PDB file of C-alpha atoms in Angstrom:
ATOM      1  CA  MET A   1      88.114 -22.792  76.330  1.00  0.00           C
ATOM      2  CA  THR A   2      86.745 -19.458  75.164  1.00  0.00           C
ATOM      3  CA  ALA A   3      84.111 -17.759  76.171  1.00  0.00           C
ATOM      4  CA  ARG A   4      82.326 -17.849  72.804  1.00  0.00           C
ATOM      5  CA  ALA A   5      82.685 -21.712  73.079  1.00  0.00           C
ATOM      6  CA  ARG A   6      81.334 -21.881  76.188  1.00  0.00           C
ATOM      7  CA  LEU A   7      78.300 -19.687  75.251  1.00  0.00           C
ATOM      8  CA  VAL A   8      77.774 -22.419  72.052  1.00  0.00           C
ATOM      9  CA  MET A   9      77.764 -25.048  74.470  1.00  0.00           C
ATOM     10  CA  PHE A  10      75.014 -23.621  76.845  1.00  0.00           C
ATOM     11  CA  SER A  11      72.940 -22.491  73.972  1.00  0.00           C
ATOM     12  CA  VAL A  12      72.840 -26.261  72.535  1.00  0.00           C
ATOM     13  CA  ALA A  13      72.606 -27.667  75.766  1.00  0.00           C
ATOM     14  CA  ALA A  14      69.624 -25.353  76.837  1.00  0.00           C
ATOM     15  CA  THR A  15      67.478 -25.823  73.699  1.00  0.00           C
ATOM     16  CA  VAL A  16      68.081 -29.615  74.068  1.00  0.00           C
ATOM     17  CA  ILE A  17      66.743 -29.585  77.649  1.00  0.00           C
ATOM     18  CA  ALA A  18      64.058 -26.844  76.661  1.00  0.00           C
ATOM     19  CA  ALA A  19      62.896 -29.310  74.044  1.00  0.00           C
ATOM     20  CA  PHE A  20      62.451 -32.044  75.999  1.00  0.00           C
ATOM     21  CA  PHE A  21      60.732 -30.262  78.852  1.00  0.00           C
ATOM     22  CA  VAL A  22      58.222 -28.502  76.531  1.00  0.00           C
ATOM     23  CA  ALA A  23      57.214 -31.915  75.205  1.00  0.00           C
ATOM     24  CA  ALA A  24      56.686 -33.283  78.605  1.00  0.00           C
ATOM     25  CA  CYS A  25      54.612 -30.358  79.795  1.00  0.00           C
ATOM     26  CA  ALA A  26      52.758 -30.855  76.801  1.00  0.00           C
ATOM     27  CA  ARG A  27      51.466 -34.375  77.939  1.00  0.00           C
ATOM     28  CA  LEU A  28      50.790 -32.790  81.483  1.00  0.00           C
ATOM     29  CA  PRO A  29      46.893 -33.489  82.578  1.00  0.00           C
ATOM     30  CA  THR A  30      45.071 -30.237  81.866  1.00  0.00           C
ATOM     31  CA  PHE A  31      45.131 -27.995  84.767  1.00  0.00           C
ATOM     32  CA  GLY A  32      42.022 -28.389  87.294  1.00  0.00           C
ATOM     33  CA  THR A  33      41.037 -31.297  85.435  1.00  0.00           C
ATOM     34  CA  PRO A  34      40.036 -34.341  87.826  1.00  0.00           C
ATOM     35  CA  ASP A  35      42.308 -36.598  85.892  1.00  0.00           C
ATOM     36  CA  HIS A  36      45.861 -37.172  87.749  1.00  0.00           C
ATOM     37  CA  PRO A  37      47.139 -40.537  86.432  1.00  0.00           C
ATOM     38  CA  TYR A  38      50.219 -40.195  88.435  1.00  0.00           C
ATOM     39  CA  GLY A  39      48.639 -38.895  91.920  1.00  0.00           C
ATOM     40  CA  ASP A  40      46.032 -41.846  91.347  1.00  0.00           C
ATOM     41  CA  ARG A  41      48.354 -44.491  91.281  1.00  0.00           C
ATOM     42  CA  ALA A  42      50.626 -42.903  94.055  1.00  0.00           C
ATOM     43  CA  VAL A  43      47.550 -42.674  96.470  1.00  0.00           C
ATOM     44  CA  ALA A  44      46.453 -46.332  95.424  1.00  0.00           C
ATOM     45  CA  ALA A  45      50.098 -47.638  95.944  1.00  0.00           C
ATOM     46  CA  ALA A  46      50.276 -45.757 100.004  1.00  0.00           C
ATOM     47  CA  LEU A  47      46.970 -46.988 100.681  1.00  0.00           C
ATOM     48  CA  THR A  48      48.065 -50.687  99.157  1.00  0.00           C
ATOM     49  CA  HIS A  49      50.974 -50.448 101.898  1.00  0.00           C
ATOM     50  CA  ARG A  50      49.097 -48.784 104.622  1.00  0.00           C
ATOM     51  CA  THR A  51      50.781 -45.767 104.452  1.00  0.00           C
ATOM     52  CA  ALA A  52      48.597 -42.912 105.602  1.00  0.00           C
ATOM     53  CA  ASN A  53      50.995 -40.218 104.229  1.00  0.00           C
ATOM     54  CA  VAL A  54      51.409 -40.473 100.501  1.00  0.00           C
ATOM     55  CA  VAL A  55      54.201 -38.348 100.109  1.00  0.00           C
ATOM     56  CA  SER A  56      56.311 -40.484 102.476  1.00  0.00           C
ATOM     57  CA  SER A  57      55.169 -43.294 100.441  1.00  0.00           C
ATOM     58  CA  VAL A  58      56.531 -41.933  97.262  1.00  0.00           C
ATOM     59  CA  ASN A  59      60.022 -40.870  98.697  1.00  0.00           C
ATOM     60  CA  PHE A  60      60.296 -44.112 100.669  1.00  0.00           C
ATOM     61  CA  ASP A  61      58.792 -46.455  98.686  1.00  0.00           C
ATOM     62  CA  ILE A  62      57.722 -45.994  95.382  1.00  0.00           C
ATOM     63  CA  ARG A  63      60.779 -43.777  94.340  1.00  0.00           C
ATOM     64  CA  ALA A  64      62.844 -45.097  97.436  1.00  0.00           C
ATOM     65  CA  PHE A  65      65.777 -45.377  95.242  1.00  0.00           C
ATOM     66  CA  ASP A  66      65.927 -41.961  94.116  1.00  0.00           C
ATOM     67  CA  THR A  67      65.682 -40.751  98.034  1.00  0.00           C
ATOM     68  CA  LEU A  68      68.860 -42.993  98.379  1.00  0.00           C
ATOM     69  CA  GLY A  69      70.506 -40.860  96.069  1.00  0.00           C
ATOM     70  CA  GLU A  70      69.476 -37.710  97.756  1.00  0.00           C
ATOM     71  CA  GLU A  71      70.443 -39.021 101.074  1.00  0.00           C
ATOM     72  CA  SER A  72      74.101 -40.050  99.559  1.00  0.00           C
ATOM     73  CA  ILE A  73      74.429 -36.382  98.335  1.00  0.00           C
ATOM     74  CA  LEU A  74      73.924 -34.781 101.776  1.00  0.00           C
ATOM     75  CA  PHE A  75      76.320 -37.528 103.088  1.00  0.00           C
ATOM     76  CA  GLY A  76      78.922 -36.780 100.523  1.00  0.00           C
ATOM     77  CA  THR A  77      78.521 -33.035 101.153  1.00  0.00           C
ATOM     78  CA  VAL A  78      79.086 -33.407 104.968  1.00  0.00           C
ATOM     79  CA  LEU A  79      81.987 -35.882 104.007  1.00  0.00           C
ATOM     80  CA  GLY A  80      83.587 -33.037 101.663  1.00  0.00           C
ATOM     81  CA  ALA A  81      83.465 -30.338 104.000  1.00  0.00           C
ATOM     82  CA  THR A  82      84.696 -32.280 106.719  1.00  0.00           C
ATOM     83  CA  LEU A  83      87.916 -32.607 104.451  1.00  0.00           C
ATOM     84  CA  LEU A  84      88.023 -29.390 103.373  1.00  0.00           C
ATOM     85  CA  LEU A  85      87.591 -27.435 106.872  1.00  0.00           C
ATOM     86  CA  ARG A  86      89.653 -29.919 108.944  1.00  0.00           C
ATOM     87  CA  ARG A  87      92.451 -28.000 111.004  1.00  0.00           C
ATOM     88  CA  ALA A  88      95.283 -26.936 108.795  1.00  0.00           C
ATOM     89  CA  ARG A  89      98.875 -27.383 110.259  1.00  0.00           C
ATOM     90  CA  ASP A  90      99.299 -23.220 110.041  1.00  0.00           C
ATOM     91  CA  GLU A  91      96.183 -22.846 111.974  1.00  0.00           C
ATOM     92  CA  ARG A  92      95.858 -21.998 115.717  1.00  0.00           C
ATOM     93  CA  HIS A  93      93.320 -23.267 118.093  1.00  0.00           C
ATOM     94  CA  ARG A  94      91.942 -21.202 120.698  1.00  0.00           C
ATOM     95  CA  ARG A  95      89.264 -21.738 123.143  1.00  0.00           C
ATOM     96  CA  ALA A  96      86.148 -20.079 122.438  1.00  0.00           C
ATOM     97  CA  GLU A  97      85.662 -17.191 125.142  1.00  0.00           C
ATOM     98  CA  ALA A  98      82.113 -17.139 127.229  1.00  0.00           C
ATOM     99  CA  GLU A  99      79.476 -14.615 126.052  1.00  0.00           C
ATOM    100  CA  ARG A 100      77.136 -12.981 128.013  1.00  0.00           C
ATOM    101  CA  ALA A 101      73.448 -13.183 127.035  1.00  0.00           C
ATOM    102  CA  ALA A 102      70.371 -11.666 128.240  1.00  0.00           C
ATOM    103  CA  PRO A 103      68.777 -13.794 131.161  1.00  0.00           C
ATOM    104  CA  THR A 104      65.441 -13.686 129.036  1.00  0.00           C
ATOM    105  CA  THR A 105      67.169 -15.243 126.055  1.00  0.00           C
ATOM    106  CA  ARG A 106      68.818 -17.817 128.257  1.00  0.00           C
ATOM    107  CA  LEU A 107      65.445 -18.548 129.509  1.00  0.00           C
ATOM    108  CA  PHE A 108      63.938 -18.709 126.066  1.00  0.00           C
ATOM    109  CA  GLY A 109      66.492 -20.920 124.675  1.00  0.00           C
ATOM    110  CA  ALA A 110      66.168 -23.517 127.535  1.00  0.00           C
ATOM    111  CA  LEU A 111      62.288 -23.685 127.453  1.00  0.00           C
ATOM    112  CA  LEU A 112      62.597 -23.753 123.798  1.00  0.00           C
ATOM    113  CA  LEU A 113      65.412 -26.599 123.184  1.00  0.00           C
ATOM    114  CA  PRO A 114      63.657 -29.644 125.157  1.00  0.00           C
ATOM    115  CA  VAL A 115      60.374 -28.363 122.965  1.00  0.00           C
ATOM    116  CA  THR A 116      61.982 -27.950 119.712  1.00  0.00           C
ATOM    117  CA  LEU A 117      63.406 -31.669 119.973  1.00  0.00           C
ATOM    118  CA  VAL A 118      60.201 -33.174 120.885  1.00  0.00           C
ATOM    119  CA  VAL A 119      58.551 -31.962 117.817  1.00  0.00           C
ATOM    120  CA  GLY A 120      61.721 -32.750 115.761  1.00  0.00           C
ATOM    121  CA  VAL A 121      61.360 -36.910 116.972  1.00  0.00           C
ATOM    122  CA  TYR A 122      57.523 -36.825 116.454  1.00  0.00           C
ATOM    123  CA  ILE A 123      57.619 -35.408 112.977  1.00  0.00           C
ATOM    124  CA  VAL A 124      60.224 -38.225 111.935  1.00  0.00           C
ATOM    125  CA  ALA A 125      58.683 -40.833 113.952  1.00  0.00           C
ATOM    126  CA  HIS A 126      55.189 -39.924 112.290  1.00  0.00           C
ATOM    127  CA  GLY A 127      56.219 -39.279 108.895  1.00  0.00           C
ATOM    128  CA  GLN A 128      54.328 -42.043 107.345  1.00  0.00           C
ATOM    129  CA  LEU A 129      51.308 -40.760 108.882  1.00  0.00           C
ATOM    130  CA  SER A 130      51.338 -36.834 109.040  1.00  0.00           C
ATOM    131  CA  PRO A 131      53.002 -34.227 106.708  1.00  0.00           C
ATOM    132  CA  GLY A 132      56.698 -34.179 107.389  1.00  0.00           C
ATOM    133  CA  GLY A 133      59.520 -36.869 107.546  1.00  0.00           C
ATOM    134  CA  GLY A 134      63.119 -37.631 107.973  1.00  0.00           C
ATOM    135  CA  PHE A 135      64.183 -34.796 106.156  1.00  0.00           C
ATOM    136  CA  GLN A 136      62.106 -32.293 107.732  1.00  0.00           C
ATOM    137  CA  GLY A 137      62.415 -33.829 111.510  1.00  0.00           C
ATOM    138  CA  GLY A 138      66.342 -34.065 111.090  1.00  0.00           C
ATOM    139  CA  VAL A 139      66.110 -30.272 110.031  1.00  0.00           C
ATOM    140  CA  VAL A 140      63.989 -29.413 113.414  1.00  0.00           C
ATOM    141  CA  LEU A 141      66.606 -31.743 115.630  1.00  0.00           C
ATOM    142  CA  ALA A 142      69.455 -29.799 114.167  1.00  0.00           C
ATOM    143  CA  THR A 143      68.159 -26.548 114.939  1.00  0.00           C
ATOM    144  CA  ALA A 144      66.854 -27.417 118.157  1.00  0.00           C
ATOM    145  CA  LEU A 145      70.654 -28.456 119.246  1.00  0.00           C
ATOM    146  CA  HIS A 146      71.977 -24.648 118.049  1.00  0.00           C
ATOM    147  CA  LEU A 147      69.528 -22.861 120.151  1.00  0.00           C
ATOM    148  CA  ALA A 148      72.101 -23.549 122.872  1.00  0.00           C
ATOM    149  CA  TYR A 149      74.578 -21.643 120.782  1.00  0.00           C
ATOM    150  CA  VAL A 150      71.940 -18.761 120.128  1.00  0.00           C
ATOM    151  CA  ALA A 151      70.650 -18.588 123.723  1.00  0.00           C
ATOM    152  CA  ALA A 152      73.979 -18.890 125.131  1.00  0.00           C
ATOM    153  CA  ASP A 153      77.437 -19.371 123.575  1.00  0.00           C
ATOM    154  CA  TYR A 154      79.510 -21.672 121.710  1.00  0.00           C
ATOM    155  CA  ARG A 155      80.953 -23.271 124.726  1.00  0.00           C
ATOM    156  CA  ALA A 156      77.261 -24.213 125.695  1.00  0.00           C
ATOM    157  CA  LEU A 157      76.724 -25.852 122.051  1.00  0.00           C
ATOM    158  CA  LYS A 158      79.921 -27.585 122.659  1.00  0.00           C
ATOM    159  CA  ARG A 159      78.994 -29.281 125.854  1.00  0.00           C
ATOM    160  CA  LEU A 160      75.722 -30.754 124.223  1.00  0.00           C
ATOM    161  CA  ARG A 161      77.280 -31.736 121.027  1.00  0.00           C
ATOM    162  CA  PRO A 162      78.614 -35.103 121.045  1.00  0.00           C
ATOM    163  CA  LEU A 163      80.508 -34.715 117.817  1.00  0.00           C
ATOM    164  CA  THR A 164      82.342 -38.056 117.520  1.00  0.00           C
ATOM    165  CA  VAL A 165      79.039 -40.030 118.331  1.00  0.00           C
ATOM    166  CA  LEU A 166      77.028 -37.810 115.669  1.00  0.00           C
ATOM    167  CA  ASP A 167      79.638 -38.503 113.102  1.00  0.00           C
ATOM    168  CA  VAL A 168      79.193 -42.356 113.781  1.00  0.00           C
ATOM    169  CA  ALA A 169      75.490 -41.898 113.637  1.00  0.00           C
ATOM    170  CA  ASP A 170      75.627 -40.147 110.635  1.00  0.00           C
ATOM    171  CA  SER A 171      77.813 -43.096 108.769  1.00  0.00           C
ATOM    172  CA  LEU A 172      75.489 -45.884 110.233  1.00  0.00           C
ATOM    173  CA  ALA A 173      72.110 -44.171 109.235  1.00  0.00           C
ATOM    174  CA  ALA A 174      73.333 -43.322 105.546  1.00  0.00           C
ATOM    175  CA  ALA A 175      74.693 -47.342 105.359  1.00  0.00           C
ATOM    176  CA  SER A 176      71.440 -48.722 107.012  1.00  0.00           C
ATOM    177  CA  PHE A 177      69.399 -47.128 103.977  1.00  0.00           C
ATOM    178  CA  SER A 178      71.069 -49.308 101.882  1.00  0.00           C
ATOM    179  CA  LEU A 179      70.959 -52.172 103.928  1.00  0.00           C
ATOM    180  CA  VAL A 180      67.115 -52.092 104.320  1.00  0.00           C
ATOM    181  CA  GLY A 181      67.370 -52.067 100.118  1.00  0.00           C
ATOM    182  CA  LEU A 182      69.506 -55.245 100.424  1.00  0.00           C
ATOM    183  CA  ALA A 183      66.808 -56.556 102.465  1.00  0.00           C
ATOM    184  CA  GLY A 184      64.284 -56.551  99.888  1.00  0.00           C
ATOM    185  CA  LEU A 185      67.005 -58.504  97.681  1.00  0.00           C
ATOM    186  CA  ILE A 186      67.377 -61.210  99.821  1.00  0.00           C
ATOM    187  CA  ALA A 187      63.640 -61.465 100.423  1.00  0.00           C
ATOM    188  CA  GLY A 188      63.315 -62.301  96.639  1.00  0.00           C
ATOM    189  CA  GLY A 189      61.890 -59.040  95.693  1.00  0.00           C
ATOM    190  CA  ALA A 190      63.845 -55.801  94.093  1.00  0.00           C
ATOM    191  CA  PHE A 191      66.139 -53.471  95.711  1.00  0.00           C
ATOM    192  CA  LEU A 192      64.225 -51.399  98.643  1.00  0.00           C
ATOM    193  CA  ALA A 193      61.324 -53.335  98.230  1.00  0.00           C
ATOM    194  CA  ASN A 194      58.866 -53.136 100.891  1.00  0.00           C
ATOM    195  CA  VAL A 195      59.140 -56.097 102.544  1.00  0.00           C
ATOM    196  CA  LEU A 196      58.159 -55.956 106.286  1.00  0.00           C
ATOM    197  CA  PRO A 197      54.632 -56.455 107.544  1.00  0.00           C
ATOM    198  CA  LEU A 198      52.572 -53.597 107.046  1.00  0.00           C
ATOM    199  CA  GLY A 199      50.772 -53.352 110.199  1.00  0.00           C
ATOM    200  CA  THR A 200      47.439 -51.488 110.489  1.00  0.00           C
ATOM    201  CA  PHE A 201      46.662 -48.413 108.561  1.00  0.00           C
ATOM    202  CA  ASN A 202      47.128 -45.156 110.358  1.00  0.00           C
ATOM    203  CA  GLU A 203      49.171 -46.472 113.399  1.00  0.00           C
ATOM    204  CA  ILE A 204      52.629 -45.416 113.923  1.00  0.00           C
ATOM    205  CA  THR A 205      54.014 -49.381 113.089  1.00  0.00           C
ATOM    206  CA  SER A 206      52.588 -49.155 109.556  1.00  0.00           C
ATOM    207  CA  GLY A 207      53.921 -48.378 106.248  1.00  0.00           C
ATOM    208  CA  GLY A 208      56.827 -51.704 106.289  1.00  0.00           C
ATOM    209  CA  THR A 209      59.935 -50.362 105.638  1.00  0.00           C
ATOM    210  CA  VAL A 210      58.650 -46.635 105.213  1.00  0.00           C
ATOM    211  CA  PRO A 211      59.165 -45.730 108.819  1.00  0.00           C
ATOM    212  CA  VAL A 212      62.550 -47.559 109.256  1.00  0.00           C
ATOM    213  CA  LEU A 213      63.709 -45.588 106.048  1.00  0.00           C
ATOM    214  CA  ASN A 214      62.250 -42.526 107.481  1.00  0.00           C
ATOM    215  CA  ALA A 215      63.991 -42.771 110.882  1.00  0.00           C
ATOM    216  CA  ALA A 216      67.405 -43.562 109.099  1.00  0.00           C
ATOM    217  CA  VAL A 217      67.003 -40.089 106.897  1.00  0.00           C
ATOM    218  CA  GLY A 218      65.879 -38.710 110.370  1.00  0.00           C
ATOM    219  CA  VAL A 219      68.911 -39.700 111.935  1.00  0.00           C
ATOM    220  CA  GLU A 220      71.541 -38.909 108.804  1.00  0.00           C
ATOM    221  CA  VAL A 221      69.972 -35.272 108.151  1.00  0.00           C
ATOM    222  CA  ALA A 222      70.317 -34.458 111.908  1.00  0.00           C
ATOM    223  CA  SER A 223      73.584 -35.783 112.434  1.00  0.00           C
ATOM    224  CA  GLY A 224      74.844 -34.512 109.326  1.00  0.00           C
ATOM    225  CA  LEU A 225      73.787 -30.972 109.431  1.00  0.00           C
ATOM    226  CA  ILE A 226      75.233 -30.707 112.952  1.00  0.00           C
ATOM    227  CA  ALA A 227      78.386 -31.656 111.733  1.00  0.00           C
ATOM    228  CA  LEU A 228      78.370 -29.739 108.939  1.00  0.00           C
ATOM    229  CA  LEU A 229      77.743 -26.749 110.957  1.00  0.00           C
ATOM    230  CA  ALA A 230      80.248 -27.733 113.468  1.00  0.00           C
ATOM    231  CA  HIS A 231      83.019 -27.592 111.049  1.00  0.00           C
ATOM    232  CA  PHE A 232      81.924 -23.871 109.649  1.00  0.00           C
ATOM    233  CA  LEU A 233      81.472 -22.896 113.602  1.00  0.00           C
ATOM    234  CA  ASP A 234      85.318 -24.366 114.556  1.00  0.00           C
ATOM    235  CA  GLN A 235      86.603 -22.092 111.701  1.00  0.00           C
ATOM    236  CA  ALA A 236      84.533 -19.086 112.519  1.00  0.00           C
ATOM    237  CA  VAL A 237      84.981 -19.268 116.302  1.00  0.00           C
ATOM    238  CA  GLU A 238      88.103 -21.226 117.444  1.00  0.00           C
ATOM    239  CA  LEU A 239      90.529 -21.353 114.881  1.00  0.00           C
ATOM    240  CA  THR A 240      93.185 -18.334 113.599  1.00  0.00           C
ATOM    241  CA  ASP A 241      95.740 -17.980 111.003  1.00  0.00           C
ATOM    242  CA  PRO A 242      99.482 -17.651 112.213  1.00  0.00           C
ATOM    243  CA  ASP A 243      99.323 -13.713 111.103  1.00  0.00           C
ATOM    244  CA  ASP A 244      96.294 -13.079 113.229  1.00  0.00           C
ATOM    245  CA  HIS A 245      97.822 -15.053 116.306  1.00  0.00           C
ATOM    246  CA  LYS A 246     100.900 -12.729 115.951  1.00  0.00           C
ATOM    247  CA  THR A 247      99.177  -9.372 115.436  1.00  0.00           C
ATOM    248  CA  GLY A 248      96.357 -10.547 118.249  1.00  0.00           C
ATOM    249  CA  GLU A 249      93.729 -10.071 116.066  1.00  0.00           C
ATOM    250  CA  ARG A 250      90.173 -11.879 117.346  1.00  0.00           C
TER     251      ARG A 250
END
């Protein structure tokens, strides 16, 4: 395909998308008006299912099927990176060397790592009550573990990183989202319908399936990001090309 043909196809597609976008924006409520149809429906649905955080109610209840797609994209990304970055037959493995870090840096990492882990668990566990949730908390949990690499070295990170366990947890968490959806069908409702007891509003057990799906996403995001970074770090730190091995390049 020539560059001119690609430009014509892009122009046609961009024109169609722009037309639909303008039409959609034209029907939005006036800026600053108290009339927000979608917001009113979302808040009412969250209160009905006793979910204090309306954003989590939207993500894991009202449009939980869309969130399943987002989670699947992340899982597919991790799976694809694992296949592409696996050790090739012509690559050599070398043990990461110990690196020296300032005592203050090590102390800072040792103190901050457990605190960050607790914050990550809190954000995931309270996603249906306060701002945050599985996606945000999962990123915090993955970041917490890598403080060992920042404050010490790669060998310290590997000792704290059960990669095999995390790979299994990633797969199980991704599958559990679909299993919760099937539970809605079995109960006689729709896929991903909120079928668990709703509990008491503003308590950690409230929201029905929202906290369950929230926890599944938290585990999947944390495990997936750690596994994804593990493959990139392995490529950068422990794998070398045959030419580098012969010339002694590090």
